[in-house]
Amino acid sequence: ALLRSGIRVPEHLGEGRHPAEVVAERFVLLGDAEVALGDREAAEAAWRRARDVDGPLAAGGHVVDAGDVWIGVAHLRLGEQADADRIWASLEARATALEASADRVDYFATSLPELLLFSVDTAQRRASEAAALRELAAWGRREGAARVQGALA
């Protein structure tokens, strides 16, 4: 019940989620809870909902980030290995792009050095993010391989 209630933003807050926010993690966890309670149909519905955030975000110019691993997990839960592999590849592609990009200084960072309004885009930060994305992709591939091995056993 807690997972279900956490998906919708309460009306009394006066605003909703940002349209670009990936909420796949919430739906994957809801699906996992549903299957643990014995309701496979509700679980699959939640995992499909987690997976379905993939299409609109990709079409809207979404920049891949660590939260997208949950979309891949949803594909795995639904037995959609090829789609999960596409997510792992997109995480690695984003890591490669980060590693190849140059440092960028925002206008506000140069005009207000004591009070940065945006994060500083440094090689160290990009390398750290790239390493995290690569590890998430590797984890996803291991999870997929484990599921295939379990199915064959």
PDB file of C-alpha atoms in Angstrom:
ATOM      1  CA  ALA A   1       0.000   0.000   0.000  1.00  0.00           C
ATOM      2  CA  LEU A   2       2.874   2.360   0.800  1.00  0.00           C
ATOM      3  CA  LEU A   3       4.488   1.784  -2.591  1.00  0.00           C
ATOM      4  CA  ARG A   4       1.164   2.334  -4.366  1.00  0.00           C
ATOM      5  CA  SER A   5       0.495   5.560  -2.475  1.00  0.00           C
ATOM      6  CA  GLY A   6       3.991   6.888  -3.212  1.00  0.00           C
ATOM      7  CA  ILE A   7       3.483   6.838  -6.952  1.00  0.00           C
ATOM      8  CA  ARG A   8       0.940   9.632  -7.158  1.00  0.00           C
ATOM      9  CA  VAL A   9       1.957  13.069  -5.905  1.00  0.00           C
ATOM     10  CA  PRO A  10      -0.542  14.252  -3.264  1.00  0.00           C
ATOM     11  CA  GLU A  11      -2.757  17.035  -4.582  1.00  0.00           C
ATOM     12  CA  HIS A  12      -2.275  19.134  -1.460  1.00  0.00           C
ATOM     13  CA  LEU A  13       1.360  19.730  -2.453  1.00  0.00           C
ATOM     14  CA  GLY A  14       0.142  21.950  -5.257  1.00  0.00           C
ATOM     15  CA  GLU A  15       2.439  20.597  -7.952  1.00  0.00           C
ATOM     16  CA  GLY A  16       3.286  17.390  -9.702  1.00  0.00           C
ATOM     17  CA  ARG A  17       6.452  15.669 -10.799  1.00  0.00           C
ATOM     18  CA  HIS A  18       8.676  17.162 -13.422  1.00  0.00           C
ATOM     19  CA  PRO A  19       7.767  15.551 -16.776  1.00  0.00           C
ATOM     20  CA  ALA A  20      11.364  14.380 -17.253  1.00  0.00           C
ATOM     21  CA  GLU A  21      11.542  12.588 -13.885  1.00  0.00           C
ATOM     22  CA  VAL A  22      11.986   8.857 -14.374  1.00  0.00           C
ATOM     23  CA  VAL A  23       9.729   7.011 -11.925  1.00  0.00           C
ATOM     24  CA  ALA A  24      10.571   3.523 -13.148  1.00  0.00           C
ATOM     25  CA  GLU A  25      12.189   2.572  -9.835  1.00  0.00           C
ATOM     26  CA  ARG A  26       8.907   3.058  -7.991  1.00  0.00           C
ATOM     27  CA  PHE A  27       7.037   0.800 -10.402  1.00  0.00           C
ATOM     28  CA  VAL A  28       9.732  -1.903 -10.382  1.00  0.00           C
ATOM     29  CA  LEU A  29       9.633  -2.004  -6.586  1.00  0.00           C
ATOM     30  CA  LEU A  30       5.823  -2.051  -6.621  1.00  0.00           C
ATOM     31  CA  GLY A  31       5.933  -4.977  -9.054  1.00  0.00           C
ATOM     32  CA  ASP A  32       8.423  -6.807  -6.852  1.00  0.00           C
ATOM     33  CA  ALA A  33       6.132  -6.304  -3.855  1.00  0.00           C
ATOM     34  CA  GLU A  34       3.106  -7.503  -5.816  1.00  0.00           C
ATOM     35  CA  VAL A  35       4.842 -10.687  -6.937  1.00  0.00           C
ATOM     36  CA  ALA A  36       5.996 -11.298  -3.348  1.00  0.00           C
ATOM     37  CA  LEU A  37       2.336 -11.064  -2.330  1.00  0.00           C
ATOM     38  CA  GLY A  38       1.414 -13.610  -5.001  1.00  0.00           C
ATOM     39  CA  ASP A  39      -0.226 -11.285  -7.529  1.00  0.00           C
ATOM     40  CA  ARG A  40       1.770 -11.899 -10.707  1.00  0.00           C
ATOM     41  CA  GLU A  41      -0.742 -10.006 -12.880  1.00  0.00           C
ATOM     42  CA  ALA A  42      -0.445  -6.819 -10.778  1.00  0.00           C
ATOM     43  CA  ALA A  43       3.341  -7.238 -10.724  1.00  0.00           C
ATOM     44  CA  GLU A  44       3.545  -7.446 -14.500  1.00  0.00           C
ATOM     45  CA  ALA A  45       1.299  -4.395 -14.848  1.00  0.00           C
ATOM     46  CA  ALA A  46       3.650  -2.414 -12.591  1.00  0.00           C
ATOM     47  CA  TRP A  47       6.735  -3.598 -14.477  1.00  0.00           C
ATOM     48  CA  ARG A  48       5.108  -2.684 -17.800  1.00  0.00           C
ATOM     49  CA  ARG A  49       4.428   0.790 -16.411  1.00  0.00           C
ATOM     50  CA  ALA A  50       8.101   1.077 -15.391  1.00  0.00           C
ATOM     51  CA  ARG A  51       9.208  -0.096 -18.806  1.00  0.00           C
ATOM     52  CA  ASP A  52       6.852   2.210 -20.668  1.00  0.00           C
ATOM     53  CA  VAL A  53       8.579   5.373 -19.456  1.00  0.00           C
ATOM     54  CA  ASP A  54      11.314   4.380 -21.900  1.00  0.00           C
ATOM     55  CA  GLY A  55       9.544   5.415 -25.110  1.00  0.00           C
ATOM     56  CA  PRO A  56       8.370   8.943 -24.251  1.00  0.00           C
ATOM     57  CA  LEU A  57      11.692   9.853 -22.660  1.00  0.00           C
ATOM     58  CA  ALA A  58      13.721   8.651 -25.611  1.00  0.00           C
ATOM     59  CA  ALA A  59      11.490  10.615 -27.970  1.00  0.00           C
ATOM     60  CA  GLY A  60      11.749  13.758 -25.857  1.00  0.00           C
ATOM     61  CA  GLY A  61      15.537  14.041 -25.929  1.00  0.00           C
ATOM     62  CA  HIS A  62      16.037  12.416 -22.526  1.00  0.00           C
ATOM     63  CA  VAL A  63      19.695  12.226 -21.483  1.00  0.00           C
ATOM     64  CA  VAL A  64      20.439   8.760 -20.147  1.00  0.00           C
ATOM     65  CA  ASP A  65      21.394   8.666 -16.482  1.00  0.00           C
ATOM     66  CA  ALA A  66      21.705   6.205 -13.606  1.00  0.00           C
ATOM     67  CA  GLY A  67      17.937   6.159 -13.003  1.00  0.00           C
ATOM     68  CA  ASP A  68      17.439   4.486 -16.370  1.00  0.00           C
ATOM     69  CA  VAL A  69      18.816   1.250 -14.954  1.00  0.00           C
ATOM     70  CA  TRP A  70      15.319   0.691 -13.514  1.00  0.00           C
ATOM     71  CA  ILE A  71      13.843   0.688 -17.008  1.00  0.00           C
ATOM     72  CA  GLY A  72      16.289  -2.092 -17.850  1.00  0.00           C
ATOM     73  CA  VAL A  73      15.326  -3.972 -14.696  1.00  0.00           C
ATOM     74  CA  ALA A  74      11.658  -3.727 -15.691  1.00  0.00           C
ATOM     75  CA  HIS A  75      12.514  -5.223 -19.086  1.00  0.00           C
ATOM     76  CA  LEU A  76      14.342  -8.062 -17.304  1.00  0.00           C
ATOM     77  CA  ARG A  77      11.408  -8.731 -14.989  1.00  0.00           C
ATOM     78  CA  LEU A  78       9.174  -9.022 -18.055  1.00  0.00           C
ATOM     79  CA  GLY A  79      11.598 -11.355 -19.836  1.00  0.00           C
ATOM     80  CA  GLU A  80      12.482  -8.742 -22.477  1.00  0.00           C
ATOM     81  CA  GLN A  81      16.209  -9.402 -22.624  1.00  0.00           C
ATOM     82  CA  ALA A  82      16.858  -7.593 -25.930  1.00  0.00           C
ATOM     83  CA  ASP A  83      15.204  -4.420 -24.635  1.00  0.00           C
ATOM     84  CA  ALA A  84      17.169  -4.645 -21.382  1.00  0.00           C
ATOM     85  CA  ASP A  85      20.368  -5.039 -23.427  1.00  0.00           C
ATOM     86  CA  ARG A  86      19.446  -1.838 -25.278  1.00  0.00           C
ATOM     87  CA  ILE A  87      19.268  -0.010 -21.937  1.00  0.00           C
ATOM     88  CA  TRP A  88      22.665  -1.368 -20.818  1.00  0.00           C
ATOM     89  CA  ALA A  89      24.136  -0.280 -24.159  1.00  0.00           C
ATOM     90  CA  SER A  90      22.653   3.210 -23.766  1.00  0.00           C
ATOM     91  CA  LEU A  91      24.241   3.521 -20.298  1.00  0.00           C
ATOM     92  CA  GLU A  92      27.606   2.583 -21.771  1.00  0.00           C
ATOM     93  CA  ALA A  93      27.141   4.951 -24.716  1.00  0.00           C
ATOM     94  CA  ARG A  94      26.395   7.803 -22.306  1.00  0.00           C
ATOM     95  CA  ALA A  95      29.518   6.896 -20.316  1.00  0.00           C
ATOM     96  CA  THR A  96      31.597   7.036 -23.495  1.00  0.00           C
ATOM     97  CA  ALA A  97      30.086  10.406 -24.423  1.00  0.00           C
ATOM     98  CA  LEU A  98      30.881  11.783 -20.959  1.00  0.00           C
ATOM     99  CA  GLU A  99      34.470  10.612 -21.186  1.00  0.00           C
ATOM    100  CA  ALA A 100      34.889  12.242 -24.596  1.00  0.00           C
ATOM    101  CA  SER A 101      33.323  15.597 -23.687  1.00  0.00           C
ATOM    102  CA  ALA A 102      35.302  18.694 -22.788  1.00  0.00           C
ATOM    103  CA  ASP A 103      35.030  20.781 -19.653  1.00  0.00           C
ATOM    104  CA  ARG A 104      32.270  23.351 -19.789  1.00  0.00           C
ATOM    105  CA  VAL A 105      31.922  26.435 -17.663  1.00  0.00           C
ATOM    106  CA  ASP A 106      28.495  27.951 -17.320  1.00  0.00           C
ATOM    107  CA  TYR A 107      28.026  31.681 -17.727  1.00  0.00           C
ATOM    108  CA  PHE A 108      26.919  31.915 -14.110  1.00  0.00           C
ATOM    109  CA  ALA A 109      29.977  30.030 -12.927  1.00  0.00           C
ATOM    110  CA  THR A 110      32.274  32.639 -14.498  1.00  0.00           C
ATOM    111  CA  SER A 111      30.320  35.646 -13.304  1.00  0.00           C
ATOM    112  CA  LEU A 112      29.675  34.408  -9.753  1.00  0.00           C
ATOM    113  CA  PRO A 113      32.653  32.246  -8.747  1.00  0.00           C
ATOM    114  CA  GLU A 114      31.697  32.332  -5.058  1.00  0.00           C
ATOM    115  CA  LEU A 115      28.103  31.238  -5.644  1.00  0.00           C
ATOM    116  CA  LEU A 116      27.760  28.600  -8.347  1.00  0.00           C
ATOM    117  CA  LEU A 117      24.212  28.214  -9.557  1.00  0.00           C
ATOM    118  CA  PHE A 118      24.938  25.091 -11.596  1.00  0.00           C
ATOM    119  CA  SER A 119      27.268  22.163 -11.083  1.00  0.00           C
ATOM    120  CA  VAL A 120      30.751  22.550 -12.463  1.00  0.00           C
ATOM    121  CA  ASP A 121      31.272  20.183 -15.375  1.00  0.00           C
ATOM    122  CA  THR A 122      34.750  18.834 -14.660  1.00  0.00           C
ATOM    123  CA  ALA A 123      36.629  15.894 -16.099  1.00  0.00           C
ATOM    124  CA  GLN A 124      36.707  14.286 -12.635  1.00  0.00           C
ATOM    125  CA  ARG A 125      32.911  14.547 -12.234  1.00  0.00           C
ATOM    126  CA  ARG A 126      32.302  13.186 -15.743  1.00  0.00           C
ATOM    127  CA  ALA A 127      34.749  10.312 -15.177  1.00  0.00           C
ATOM    128  CA  SER A 128      33.000   9.439 -11.923  1.00  0.00           C
ATOM    129  CA  GLU A 129      29.570   9.490 -13.570  1.00  0.00           C
ATOM    130  CA  ALA A 130      30.865   7.465 -16.520  1.00  0.00           C
ATOM    131  CA  ALA A 131      32.308   4.821 -14.178  1.00  0.00           C
ATOM    132  CA  ALA A 132      28.992   4.593 -12.313  1.00  0.00           C
ATOM    133  CA  LEU A 133      27.048   4.197 -15.572  1.00  0.00           C
ATOM    134  CA  ARG A 134      29.403   1.463 -16.763  1.00  0.00           C
ATOM    135  CA  GLU A 135      29.028  -0.389 -13.459  1.00  0.00           C
ATOM    136  CA  LEU A 136      25.229  -0.188 -13.702  1.00  0.00           C
ATOM    137  CA  ALA A 137      25.369  -1.580 -17.249  1.00  0.00           C
ATOM    138  CA  ALA A 138      27.644  -4.417 -16.101  1.00  0.00           C
ATOM    139  CA  TRP A 139      25.321  -5.147 -13.165  1.00  0.00           C
ATOM    140  CA  GLY A 140      22.317  -5.246 -15.505  1.00  0.00           C
ATOM    141  CA  ARG A 141      24.074  -7.669 -17.823  1.00  0.00           C
ATOM    142  CA  ARG A 142      24.979  -9.925 -14.876  1.00  0.00           C
ATOM    143  CA  GLU A 143      21.349  -9.868 -13.713  1.00  0.00           C
ATOM    144  CA  GLY A 144      20.159 -10.784 -17.204  1.00  0.00           C
ATOM    145  CA  ALA A 145      22.695 -13.609 -17.470  1.00  0.00           C
ATOM    146  CA  ALA A 146      21.650 -14.942 -14.058  1.00  0.00           C
ATOM    147  CA  ARG A 147      17.995 -14.964 -15.135  1.00  0.00           C
ATOM    148  CA  VAL A 148      18.851 -16.871 -18.319  1.00  0.00           C
ATOM    149  CA  GLN A 149      20.950 -19.380 -16.344  1.00  0.00           C
ATOM    150  CA  GLY A 150      18.126 -19.828 -13.837  1.00  0.00           C
ATOM    151  CA  ALA A 151      15.645 -20.473 -16.624  1.00  0.00           C
ATOM    152  CA  LEU A 152      17.906 -23.078 -18.183  1.00  0.00           C
ATOM    153  CA  ALA A 153      18.522 -24.906 -14.904  1.00  0.00           C
TER     154      ALA A 153
END
